[in-house]
Amino acid sequence: MPETPWANKILGKHGIALHKTDGCCVGVEVNCRICLSARARYGCSMQYEDFFAAQVAALKREGRYRVFADLERQAGRFPLALYHCPSGRRDVTVWCSNDYLGMGQHPHVRAAMHEAIDRLGTGAGGTRNIAGTTHEHVLLEQSLAALHGKEAALVFTSGYVANETSLATLGKMMPNCVIFSDALNHNSMIAGIRNSGAEKHVFRHNDPADLEAKLRQVDPKRPKLIAFESVYSMDGDIAPIAAFCDLAERYGAFTYLDEVHAVGMYGPRGGGVAQERGIEHRLHVIQGTLGKAFGMVGGYIAGSAAMVDFVRSNAPGFIFTTALPPVIAAGARASINHLMQSNRERHGQRDRVALVKQRLTAVGLPLLDSESHIVPVMIGDASLAKQVTDLLLDRHDIYVQPINYPTVPRGTERIRITPGPLHTDAMIDHLITALLDVWQVLALKKEAA
Ligand SMILES: Cc1ncc(COP(=O)(O)O)c(C=O)c1O
């Protein structure tokens, strides 16, 4: 049998006598004497499978191993879902969804998607440059620009990709750019900033004084970009956006605001916190997701026509990937257009959030005070956080995920509750009773009620 070309190449490259076999051996055949001696001389001794298993075992020991609940969302019943578990299937109440307003099951959104899939079929058929731009993408980008009062918008396959590739492109291509990044920015922003290769200064979380001190250290002539979020998703706190804009104007910096946990929910049209505070026009880039309050998937940036055209023309995460299916664009547009006109969902969410916070405080559960819709209940230990969520699920049919390192610092492990307009009074009663039961079973600390 002749050697495979690959075997020839690999073994030949290292100058090892070519191994004539049936073609399956490329230098790593477990019981092959020639391969073993070649590996001992030239190869890496890592046992790959053992390495993976040991890493996962370490996560398990630390209590940080993530178990995915096998849930089946049911349109029309959210926040109830069917939980597929070893003993069968049962209803659970979801208390940690980022489908914050229940738009994932909204009749207008579903109708728009049914109509679009029958009219347009499934995939986009390519990247946006090559046959993947459909009229639905164009309309969606127009809606997003209108949502934020900006000249233009650009859609990406996720909020993560939008951040990573936009920041990487802006930071890399603006000559000599310096990026100022909030210490608690999301991983997608950190990755984009790192990939830009630009000089980076991390300022203390939500701290304009520290940002200013860092701005002052940099040559005033250099282009500067300030990257931050509005609502921080783990603590639920909100950035001093106006103060950051003041500094940006004073120091001639470009502003990049991630409104992923705010779009749809804040502002009279759901444009986010900057819109609620009447300062949208002061931000150069507003970045958002279609995957949370809009109940879909995808991400975007909105800003000036020139900036959007620049990112469209240069960002690898936009250029080199297949466009979102047009049916997703149609559903997202229906969701955005609905939330631009309807306050019902936003008001409903606010009411439910206020009630959950008030009830948690009244019974002395350790709620982290937040000004947003995110309700963190602190536990402070990874293994205990997992036990809390297991008990909530097993004893009370309540689904929340434990939040552990690296998402939050060690010692601040928590559950993160996201009340929405579809959580009823009875569900809230049940949540409080269940939490009290679990706190008692595990002898967890409470606050003075
Ligand atoms: C602040 C922030 N930005 C960006 C993203 C990424 O958005 P997406 O889930 O649409 O990829 C997330 C995701 O949770 C996020 O929390």
Coordinates of C-alpha atoms and ligand atoms in Angstrom, one line a residue:
M1 CA 0.0 0.0 0.0
P2 CA 1.3 3.5 -0.7
E3 CA 1.6 6.0 2.1
T4 CA -1.0 8.7 2.3
P5 CA 0.3 12.0 1.0
W6 CA -0.2 13.4 4.5
A7 CA 1.9 10.7 6.2
N8 CA 4.5 11.3 3.6
K9 CA 4.5 15.0 4.3
I10 CA 4.5 14.9 8.1
L11 CA 7.0 12.1 8.5
G12 CA 9.1 13.3 5.6
K13 CA 9.3 16.7 7.1
H14 CA 10.9 15.4 10.2
G15 CA 13.3 13.3 8.4
I16 CA 12.0 10.0 9.8
A17 CA 12.2 6.9 7.6
L18 CA 8.9 6.8 5.8
H19 CA 6.5 4.3 7.4
K20 CA 4.9 2.0 4.9
T21 CA 1.6 0.9 6.2
D22 CA -2.0 0.6 5.2
G23 CA -2.4 4.4 5.1
C24 CA -3.9 4.9 8.6
C25 CA -0.6 5.8 10.3
V26 CA 0.6 9.4 10.3
G27 CA 3.1 9.2 13.1
V28 CA 0.7 8.7 16.1
E29 CA -0.4 5.1 15.8
V30 CA -0.6 4.0 19.4
N31 CA 1.0 0.5 19.0
C32 CA 3.3 1.2 16.2
R33 CA 7.0 1.0 17.2
I34 CA 8.1 3.4 14.5
C35 CA 5.5 6.0 15.5
L36 CA 6.2 5.7 19.2
S37 CA 9.9 6.2 18.7
A38 CA 9.2 9.1 16.3
R39 CA 7.0 10.7 18.9
A40 CA 9.5 10.2 21.6
R41 CA 12.0 12.0 19.5
Y42 CA 10.0 14.7 17.8
G43 CA 6.5 14.8 19.4
C44 CA 4.7 16.2 22.3
S45 CA 4.0 13.8 25.2
M46 CA 0.6 15.3 26.2
Q47 CA -2.1 12.7 26.4
Y48 CA -4.9 15.0 25.0
E49 CA -7.9 13.1 26.2
D50 CA -6.5 12.8 29.8
F51 CA -5.8 16.5 29.7
F52 CA -9.4 17.4 28.8
A53 CA -10.8 15.0 31.4
A54 CA -8.5 16.3 34.2
Q55 CA -9.5 19.9 33.4
V56 CA -13.2 19.1 33.6
A57 CA -12.6 17.1 36.8
A58 CA -11.0 20.2 38.4
L59 CA -14.1 22.3 37.5
K60 CA -16.3 19.7 39.1
R61 CA -14.2 19.7 42.3
E62 CA -14.5 23.5 42.5
G63 CA -18.2 23.3 42.0
R64 CA -17.9 25.3 38.8
Y65 CA -18.9 22.6 36.3
R66 CA -21.8 23.8 34.3
V67 CA -24.7 21.5 33.8
F68 CA -27.1 22.6 31.1
A69 CA -30.8 22.1 31.9
D70 CA -32.5 20.4 29.0
L71 CA -35.5 22.8 28.7
E72 CA -38.2 23.1 26.1
R73 CA -39.6 26.5 25.7
Q74 CA -43.3 26.5 24.8
A75 CA -44.7 29.4 22.8
G76 CA -47.6 30.9 24.7
R77 CA -46.6 29.5 28.1
F78 CA -43.3 31.4 28.9
P79 CA -41.9 31.7 31.5
L80 CA -43.0 28.1 32.0
A81 CA -40.9 25.5 30.2
L82 CA -40.8 21.7 30.0
Y83 CA -37.7 20.3 31.8
H84 CA -36.4 17.0 30.4
C85 CA -34.8 15.2 33.3
P86 CA -33.8 11.6 34.0
S87 CA -37.2 10.9 35.6
G88 CA -39.2 12.3 32.7
R89 CA -40.5 15.7 31.8
R90 CA -42.1 18.4 34.0
D91 CA -43.1 22.1 34.0
V92 CA -40.6 24.5 35.6
T93 CA -40.7 28.3 35.9
V94 CA -37.8 30.0 34.3
W95 CA -36.4 32.9 36.4
C96 CA -33.2 33.6 34.6
S97 CA -34.0 34.2 31.0
N98 CA -32.6 37.0 29.0
D99 CA -35.7 36.9 26.9
Y100 CA -36.5 39.7 29.3
L101 CA -39.8 40.8 27.9
G102 CA -41.1 37.5 26.6
M103 CA -40.8 38.7 23.0
G104 CA -39.6 35.3 21.9
Q105 CA -43.2 34.1 22.0
H106 CA -44.9 37.3 21.0
P107 CA -47.7 36.7 18.4
H108 CA -46.5 39.5 16.1
V109 CA -43.0 38.2 16.1
R110 CA -44.1 34.6 15.4
A111 CA -46.4 35.7 12.6
A112 CA -43.7 37.8 11.0
M113 CA -41.3 34.8 11.1
H114 CA -43.9 32.3 9.7
E115 CA -44.7 34.7 6.9
A116 CA -41.0 35.3 6.2
I117 CA -40.0 31.7 6.1
D118 CA -42.8 30.8 3.7
R119 CA -41.9 33.7 1.5
L120 CA -38.1 33.6 1.7
G121 CA -37.1 30.1 2.8
T122 CA -34.4 29.5 5.4
G123 CA -30.7 30.7 5.1
A124 CA -29.3 33.9 3.7
G125 CA -27.3 32.1 1.1
G126 CA -23.9 33.7 1.8
T127 CA -22.0 36.4 3.5
R128 CA -23.4 39.9 3.2
N129 CA -20.9 40.6 0.4
I130 CA -21.8 37.5 -1.6
A131 CA -25.5 37.0 -2.0
G132 CA -26.3 37.2 1.7
T133 CA -27.7 40.7 1.8
T134 CA -31.5 40.4 1.6
H135 CA -34.1 43.1 1.7
E136 CA -35.0 41.9 5.2
H137 CA -31.4 42.8 6.4
V138 CA -31.8 46.2 4.8
L139 CA -35.1 46.9 6.5
L140 CA -33.8 45.6 9.8
E141 CA -30.8 48.0 9.7
Q142 CA -33.2 50.9 8.9
S143 CA -35.3 50.0 11.9
L144 CA -32.2 49.8 14.2
A145 CA -31.0 53.2 13.0
A146 CA -34.4 54.6 13.7
L147 CA -34.6 52.9 17.1
H148 CA -31.4 54.8 18.1
G149 CA -31.9 58.0 16.2
K150 CA -28.7 57.3 14.2
E151 CA -27.9 57.6 10.5
A152 CA -27.1 53.9 10.0
A153 CA -26.9 50.5 11.6
L154 CA -25.1 47.2 10.8
V155 CA -26.2 43.8 11.8
F156 CA -23.9 40.9 12.9
T157 CA -24.6 37.3 13.7
S158 CA -24.5 38.0 17.5
G159 CA -23.9 40.7 20.0
Y160 CA -20.6 39.1 20.8
V161 CA -19.4 39.2 17.2
A162 CA -20.6 42.8 16.9
N163 CA -18.4 43.9 19.8
E164 CA -15.4 41.8 19.0
T165 CA -15.1 42.7 15.4
S166 CA -16.2 46.4 15.6
L167 CA -13.8 47.2 18.5
A168 CA -11.0 45.2 16.9
T169 CA -11.5 47.1 13.6
L170 CA -11.8 50.5 15.1
G171 CA -8.9 50.1 17.5
K172 CA -6.6 48.5 14.8
M173 CA -7.4 50.9 12.0
M174 CA -7.6 54.3 13.7
P175 CA -3.9 55.2 13.6
N176 CA -2.2 55.2 17.0
C177 CA -5.5 54.7 18.8
V178 CA -5.7 54.3 22.6
I179 CA -8.7 52.5 24.1
F180 CA -10.1 53.2 27.6
S181 CA -12.1 50.2 28.8
D182 CA -14.3 49.9 31.9
A183 CA -12.9 47.2 34.3
L184 CA -16.1 45.2 34.1
N185 CA -16.6 45.2 30.4
H186 CA -18.0 42.1 28.8
N187 CA -15.7 39.4 27.4
S188 CA -16.7 40.3 23.9
M189 CA -15.4 43.9 24.3
I190 CA -12.2 42.7 26.0
A191 CA -11.6 40.3 23.1
G192 CA -12.2 43.0 20.5
I193 CA -9.9 45.4 22.3
R194 CA -7.2 42.8 22.7
N195 CA -7.5 41.8 19.0
S196 CA -7.2 45.4 17.9
G197 CA -3.7 45.5 19.2
A198 CA -4.3 49.1 20.4
E199 CA -2.8 50.4 23.6
K200 CA -5.4 49.9 26.3
H201 CA -6.1 51.5 29.7
V202 CA -8.6 49.9 32.0
F203 CA -10.4 52.4 34.2
R204 CA -12.1 51.6 37.5
H205 CA -15.7 50.4 37.0
N206 CA -18.1 53.3 36.4
D207 CA -15.6 55.8 37.7
P208 CA -15.3 59.0 35.8
A209 CA -12.5 60.4 38.0
D210 CA -10.3 57.4 37.2
L211 CA -11.2 57.6 33.5
E212 CA -10.2 61.2 33.5
A213 CA -6.9 60.5 35.3
K214 CA -6.1 57.9 32.6
L215 CA -7.2 60.2 29.8
R216 CA -4.9 62.9 31.1
Q217 CA -1.9 60.6 30.9
V218 CA -2.2 60.1 27.2
D219 CA -0.9 62.5 24.5
P220 CA -3.9 64.7 23.7
K221 CA -3.3 64.4 20.0
R222 CA -3.8 60.6 19.9
P223 CA -7.2 59.2 18.9
K224 CA -9.0 57.8 21.9
L225 CA -11.9 55.4 22.2
I226 CA -13.9 54.9 25.5
A227 CA -15.7 51.6 25.6
F228 CA -18.3 50.8 28.3
E229 CA -21.7 49.3 28.9
S230 CA -24.9 50.9 30.1
V231 CA -26.5 48.1 32.3
Y232 CA -23.9 45.7 33.7
S233 CA -25.5 42.3 33.6
M234 CA -24.2 40.7 36.7
D235 CA -24.5 43.4 39.3
G236 CA -27.3 45.3 37.5
D237 CA -25.7 48.7 38.0
I238 CA -25.8 51.4 35.4
A239 CA -22.9 53.5 34.0
P240 CA -22.7 57.3 34.4
I241 CA -23.1 57.7 30.7
A242 CA -23.4 61.5 30.7
A243 CA -20.3 62.0 32.8
F244 CA -18.4 59.7 30.4
C245 CA -19.7 61.7 27.4
D246 CA -18.6 64.9 29.1
L247 CA -15.1 63.5 29.4
A248 CA -15.1 62.2 25.8
E249 CA -16.1 65.7 24.6
R250 CA -13.4 67.3 26.7
Y251 CA -10.6 65.0 25.6
G252 CA -11.8 64.5 22.0
A253 CA -12.6 60.8 22.5
F254 CA -14.9 58.5 20.5
T255 CA -17.5 56.7 22.6
Y256 CA -18.6 53.1 22.2
L257 CA -21.6 52.1 24.4
D258 CA -22.8 48.5 24.8
E259 CA -26.5 48.6 25.5
V260 CA -27.0 44.8 25.2
H261 CA -28.9 44.6 28.6
A262 CA -30.9 47.7 28.0
V263 CA -32.2 47.7 24.4
G264 CA -35.9 47.1 24.3
M265 CA -36.3 47.8 28.0
Y266 CA -35.2 51.4 28.6
G267 CA -36.2 54.6 26.9
P268 CA -39.6 55.6 25.5
R269 CA -38.9 53.6 22.3
G270 CA -36.7 50.9 23.8
G271 CA -33.5 52.4 22.6
G272 CA -31.7 51.8 25.9
V273 CA -30.5 53.8 28.9
A274 CA -28.9 56.6 26.7
Q275 CA -32.3 57.1 25.1
E276 CA -34.0 57.1 28.5
R277 CA -31.6 59.9 29.6
G278 CA -32.0 61.9 26.4
I279 CA -28.3 61.6 25.5
E280 CA -28.3 59.1 22.6
H281 CA -27.0 61.7 20.3
R282 CA -23.8 62.1 22.4
L283 CA -22.7 58.5 21.8
H284 CA -20.7 57.7 18.6
V285 CA -21.5 53.9 18.6
I286 CA -24.4 52.2 20.3
Q287 CA -24.0 48.5 20.2
G288 CA -26.9 46.1 21.0
T289 CA -28.2 42.6 20.7
L290 CA -31.3 41.1 19.1
G291 CA -30.9 38.1 21.4
K292 CA -32.2 39.3 24.7
A293 CA -35.2 41.7 25.1
F294 CA -35.9 41.4 21.3
G295 CA -36.2 37.6 21.8
M296 CA -34.2 36.7 18.7
V297 CA -30.5 36.3 17.8
G298 CA -27.9 38.6 16.3
G299 CA -26.2 41.8 17.2
Y300 CA -25.6 45.3 15.8
I301 CA -24.0 48.7 16.0
A302 CA -25.7 52.0 15.2
G303 CA -24.0 55.3 14.5
S304 CA -23.0 57.7 11.7
A305 CA -23.2 56.5 8.1
A306 CA -19.5 57.0 7.7
M307 CA -18.6 54.9 10.8
V308 CA -21.0 52.1 9.8
D309 CA -19.7 52.1 6.3
F310 CA -16.1 51.9 7.6
V311 CA -16.9 48.9 9.8
R312 CA -18.9 47.2 7.1
S313 CA -16.0 47.5 4.7
N314 CA -13.3 46.4 7.1
A315 CA -14.6 44.1 10.0
P316 CA -13.6 40.5 9.5
G317 CA -16.5 39.3 11.7
F318 CA -18.9 41.0 9.4
I319 CA -17.2 40.2 6.1
F320 CA -16.2 36.6 6.5
T321 CA -19.3 34.9 7.8
T322 CA -22.7 33.9 6.5
A323 CA -25.4 36.5 7.1
L324 CA -28.3 35.9 9.6
P325 CA -31.2 34.1 8.0
P326 CA -33.7 36.6 6.6
V327 CA -36.4 35.0 8.7
I328 CA -34.4 36.1 11.8
A329 CA -34.1 39.6 10.4
A330 CA -37.9 39.7 9.8
G331 CA -38.7 38.5 13.4
A332 CA -36.2 40.9 14.9
R333 CA -37.7 43.8 13.0
A334 CA -41.2 42.9 14.1
S335 CA -40.0 42.7 17.7
I336 CA -38.2 46.1 17.5
N337 CA -41.1 47.8 15.8
H338 CA -43.5 46.5 18.4
L339 CA -41.3 47.7 21.3
M340 CA -40.8 51.1 19.7
Q341 CA -44.5 51.6 20.0
S342 CA -45.6 49.6 23.0
N343 CA -44.7 50.4 26.6
R344 CA -46.8 47.6 28.0
E345 CA -44.0 45.1 28.2
R346 CA -41.6 47.7 29.7
H347 CA -44.1 48.7 32.4
G348 CA -45.0 45.1 33.1
Q349 CA -41.3 44.3 33.6
R350 CA -40.7 47.3 35.9
D351 CA -43.7 46.3 38.0
R352 CA -42.5 42.7 38.4
V353 CA -38.9 43.7 39.2
A354 CA -40.0 46.1 41.9
L355 CA -42.3 43.5 43.5
V356 CA -39.6 40.8 43.5
K357 CA -37.0 43.2 45.0
Q358 CA -39.5 44.3 47.6
R359 CA -40.4 40.8 48.6
L360 CA -36.8 39.6 48.7
T361 CA -35.9 42.5 51.0
A362 CA -38.9 42.0 53.2
V363 CA -37.8 38.4 54.0
G364 CA -34.2 39.3 54.4
L365 CA -32.7 37.4 51.4
P366 CA -29.3 38.9 50.4
L367 CA -30.3 40.9 47.4
L368 CA -27.6 43.1 45.8
D369 CA -29.2 46.4 45.5
S370 CA -29.4 47.3 41.8
E371 CA -31.0 50.1 39.9
S372 CA -31.9 47.9 36.9
H373 CA -34.1 45.0 36.1
I374 CA -31.4 42.5 37.1
V375 CA -31.8 41.1 40.6
P376 CA -28.7 39.3 42.0
V377 CA -29.1 37.3 45.1
M378 CA -25.7 36.7 46.7
I379 CA -24.3 33.4 47.9
G380 CA -20.6 33.8 47.8
D381 CA -19.5 30.2 47.1
A382 CA -19.5 28.2 43.9
S383 CA -20.5 24.9 45.4
L384 CA -23.2 26.4 47.5
A385 CA -24.6 28.4 44.5
K386 CA -24.9 25.1 42.6
Q387 CA -26.6 23.5 45.6
V388 CA -29.1 26.3 45.8
T389 CA -30.0 26.0 42.1
D390 CA -30.2 22.2 42.3
L391 CA -32.6 22.4 45.2
L392 CA -34.7 25.1 43.6
L393 CA -35.1 22.9 40.6
D394 CA -35.5 19.5 42.3
R395 CA -37.8 20.6 45.2
H396 CA -39.6 23.6 43.7
D397 CA -39.5 23.3 39.9
I398 CA -37.8 26.7 39.6
Y399 CA -35.0 27.2 37.1
V400 CA -32.2 29.7 37.7
Q401 CA -28.5 29.2 36.8
P402 CA -25.7 29.7 39.4
I403 CA -23.3 32.5 38.3
N404 CA -19.7 31.6 39.0
Y405 CA -16.2 32.6 38.3
P406 CA -15.0 33.7 35.7
T407 CA -18.4 35.4 35.0
V408 CA -18.2 37.0 38.4
P409 CA -15.2 37.2 40.8
R410 CA -14.7 34.3 43.2
G411 CA -16.5 34.8 46.5
T412 CA -19.3 36.7 44.8
E413 CA -21.1 33.7 43.3
R414 CA -24.8 34.3 43.1
I415 CA -28.1 33.6 41.4
R416 CA -29.3 36.2 39.0
I417 CA -33.0 36.6 38.8
T418 CA -34.6 38.4 35.8
P419 CA -38.3 39.1 36.5
G420 CA -40.3 39.8 33.4
P421 CA -43.8 41.0 32.6
L422 CA -45.1 37.4 32.3
H423 CA -44.2 36.4 35.9
T424 CA -47.5 36.3 37.8
D425 CA -48.1 37.2 41.5
A426 CA -48.4 33.5 42.2
M427 CA -45.1 32.7 40.6
I428 CA -43.5 35.4 42.7
D429 CA -45.0 34.0 45.9
H430 CA -43.7 30.6 44.9
L431 CA -40.2 32.0 44.2
I432 CA -40.0 33.6 47.6
T433 CA -41.3 30.5 49.5
A434 CA -38.9 28.3 47.6
L435 CA -35.9 30.6 48.2
L436 CA -36.7 30.7 51.9
D437 CA -36.9 26.9 52.1
V438 CA -33.5 26.5 50.3
W439 CA -31.9 29.1 52.5
Q440 CA -33.1 27.1 55.5
V441 CA -32.0 23.7 54.2
L442 CA -28.5 24.9 53.4
A443 CA -28.4 27.2 56.5
L444 CA -27.4 30.2 54.4
K445 CA -27.0 33.7 55.8
K446 CA -29.8 36.2 55.6
E447 CA -29.8 40.0 56.0
A448 CA -31.7 41.6 58.8
A449 CA -35.2 41.9 57.5
Ligands
LIG1 C1 -22.7 43.1 27.9 C2 -22.8 42.1 26.9 N1 -22.4 42.4 25.6 C3 -22.5 41.5 24.6 C4 -23.0 40.3 24.8 C5 -23.1 39.3 23.7 O1 -24.4 39.4 23.1 P1 -25.0 38.1 22.4 O2 -25.5 37.2 23.4 O3 -26.0 38.7 21.5 O4 -23.9 37.5 21.7 C6 -23.4 39.9 26.1 C7 -24.0 38.6 26.3 O5 -24.5 38.2 27.3 C8 -23.3 40.9 27.1 O6 -23.7 40.5 28.4

